[in-house]
XYZ file of C-alpha atoms in Angstrom:
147
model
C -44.753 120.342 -29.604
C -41.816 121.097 -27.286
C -42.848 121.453 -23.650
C -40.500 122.550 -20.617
C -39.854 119.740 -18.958
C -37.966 119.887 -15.654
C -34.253 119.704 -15.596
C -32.161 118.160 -13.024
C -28.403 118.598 -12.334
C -25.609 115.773 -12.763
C -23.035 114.650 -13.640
C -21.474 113.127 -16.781
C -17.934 111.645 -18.258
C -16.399 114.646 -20.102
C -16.024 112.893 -23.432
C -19.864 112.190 -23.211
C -21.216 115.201 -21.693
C -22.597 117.308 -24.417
C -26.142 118.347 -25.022
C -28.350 116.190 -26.992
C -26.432 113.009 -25.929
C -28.640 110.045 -24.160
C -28.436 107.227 -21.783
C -29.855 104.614 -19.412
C -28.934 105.516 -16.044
C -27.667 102.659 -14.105
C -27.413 103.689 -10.710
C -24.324 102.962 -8.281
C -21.397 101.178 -8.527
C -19.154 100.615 -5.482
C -16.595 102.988 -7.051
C -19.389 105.303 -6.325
C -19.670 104.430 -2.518
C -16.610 107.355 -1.502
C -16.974 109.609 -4.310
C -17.622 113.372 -2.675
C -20.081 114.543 -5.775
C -22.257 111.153 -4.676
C -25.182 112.850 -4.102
C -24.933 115.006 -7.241
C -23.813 112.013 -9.487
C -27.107 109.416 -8.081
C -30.092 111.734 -7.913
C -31.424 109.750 -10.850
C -33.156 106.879 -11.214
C -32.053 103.907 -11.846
C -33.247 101.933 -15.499
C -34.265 105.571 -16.906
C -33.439 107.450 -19.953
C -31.891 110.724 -19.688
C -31.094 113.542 -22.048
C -28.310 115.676 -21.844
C -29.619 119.471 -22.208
C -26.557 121.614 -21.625
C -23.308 121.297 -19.950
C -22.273 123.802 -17.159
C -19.175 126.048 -16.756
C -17.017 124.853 -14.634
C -13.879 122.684 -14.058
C -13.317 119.068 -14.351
C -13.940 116.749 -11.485
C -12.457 113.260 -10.403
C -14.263 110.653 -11.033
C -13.226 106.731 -10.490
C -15.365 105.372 -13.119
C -14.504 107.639 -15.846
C -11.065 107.947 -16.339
C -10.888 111.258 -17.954
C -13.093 113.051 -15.393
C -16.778 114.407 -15.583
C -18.414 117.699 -16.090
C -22.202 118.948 -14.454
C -24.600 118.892 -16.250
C -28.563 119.684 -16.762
C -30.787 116.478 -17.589
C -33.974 115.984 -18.558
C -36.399 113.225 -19.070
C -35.754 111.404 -23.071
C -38.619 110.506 -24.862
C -39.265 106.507 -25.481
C -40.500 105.364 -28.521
C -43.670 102.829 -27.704
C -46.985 101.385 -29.371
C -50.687 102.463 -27.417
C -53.693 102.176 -28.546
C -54.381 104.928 -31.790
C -57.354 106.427 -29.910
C -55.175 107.408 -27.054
C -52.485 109.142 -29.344
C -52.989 112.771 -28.602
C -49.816 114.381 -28.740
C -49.393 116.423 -25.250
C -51.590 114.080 -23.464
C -50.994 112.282 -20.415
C -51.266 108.544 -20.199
C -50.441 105.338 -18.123
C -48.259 103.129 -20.054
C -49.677 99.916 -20.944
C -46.956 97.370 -22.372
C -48.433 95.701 -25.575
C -48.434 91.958 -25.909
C -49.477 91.560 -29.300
C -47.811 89.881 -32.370
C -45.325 92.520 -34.285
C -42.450 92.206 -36.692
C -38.792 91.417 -35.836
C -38.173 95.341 -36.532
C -40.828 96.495 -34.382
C -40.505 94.097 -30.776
C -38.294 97.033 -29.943
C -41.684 98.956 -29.014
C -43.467 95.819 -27.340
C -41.745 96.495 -23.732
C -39.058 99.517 -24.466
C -36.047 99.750 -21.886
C -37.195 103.047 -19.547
C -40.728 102.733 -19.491
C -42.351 100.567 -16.769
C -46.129 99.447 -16.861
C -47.799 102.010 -14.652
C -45.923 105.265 -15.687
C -47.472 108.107 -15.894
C -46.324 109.680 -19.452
C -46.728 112.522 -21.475
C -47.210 111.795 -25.340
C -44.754 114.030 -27.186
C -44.562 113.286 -30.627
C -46.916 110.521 -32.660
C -45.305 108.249 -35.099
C -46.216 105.467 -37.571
C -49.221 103.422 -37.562
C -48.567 99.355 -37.664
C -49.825 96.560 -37.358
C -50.281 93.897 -34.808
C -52.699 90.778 -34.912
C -55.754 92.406 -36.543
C -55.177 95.508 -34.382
C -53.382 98.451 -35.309
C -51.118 100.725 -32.889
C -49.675 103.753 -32.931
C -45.735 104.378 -32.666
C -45.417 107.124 -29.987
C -42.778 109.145 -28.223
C -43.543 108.700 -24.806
C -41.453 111.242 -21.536
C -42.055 109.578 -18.137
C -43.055 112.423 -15.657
């Protein structure tokens, strides 16, 4: 199920800006604090994941922190991989991400408390994954999008 999601403009370094790429954004660095696209570059936020969606004509700008420039580009929201409960996995619902605390395997902690989602967020459930276990419950493996 692939849903519009809304885009936002940045900007990326040019050997990473192409569509499909993600990252964490990090917010400013005091390179940043002089830089003339500023306001373009840090209308993110900070500890979020971020896909790249297209790249937009243009030239290549300056940029202190990436040393062979950076391009605009259009962002969206990337969808985190997370456990919740199975009876809430509905792909294309909404729901308020609850960390779990539960006992997992080594190769699945990576779900327990994922880097991008904080407890509280509102999410939309985009795609539904594996079922595993934890304890003697069982969750679901979910791609969450923070709206």
């Amino acid at each position: 199920m692939k849903e519009e999601q809304v885009q936002k403009i940045t900007v990326a370094g040019e050997r990473f800006a192409k569509p499909g790429e993600e990252f964490f954004f990090v917010g400013e660095m005091p390179e940043c604090r002089k830089c003339r696209f500023r306001g373009t570059c840090l209308n993110l936020e900070p500890g979020r994941k971020y896909r790249i969606e297209s790249v937009r004509e243009g030239h290549l700008m300056e940029c202190a922190l990436h040393d062979g420039g950076v391009l605009a580009v259009h962002v969206t929201p990337a969808p985190i991989k997370a456990l919740v409960d199975p009876k809430k996995a509905v792909a294309g619902s909404t729901v308020v991400y609850e960390p779990v605390a539960a006992p997992v395997s080594e190769e699945d902690e990576k779900y327990l408390a994922p880097e991008g989602l904080v407890k509280g967020d509102r999410c939309r459930i985009v795609d539904i994954g594996d079922t595993i276990k934890a304890g003697n419950r069982s969750y679901r493996i979910v791609s969450l999008v923070v709206l």
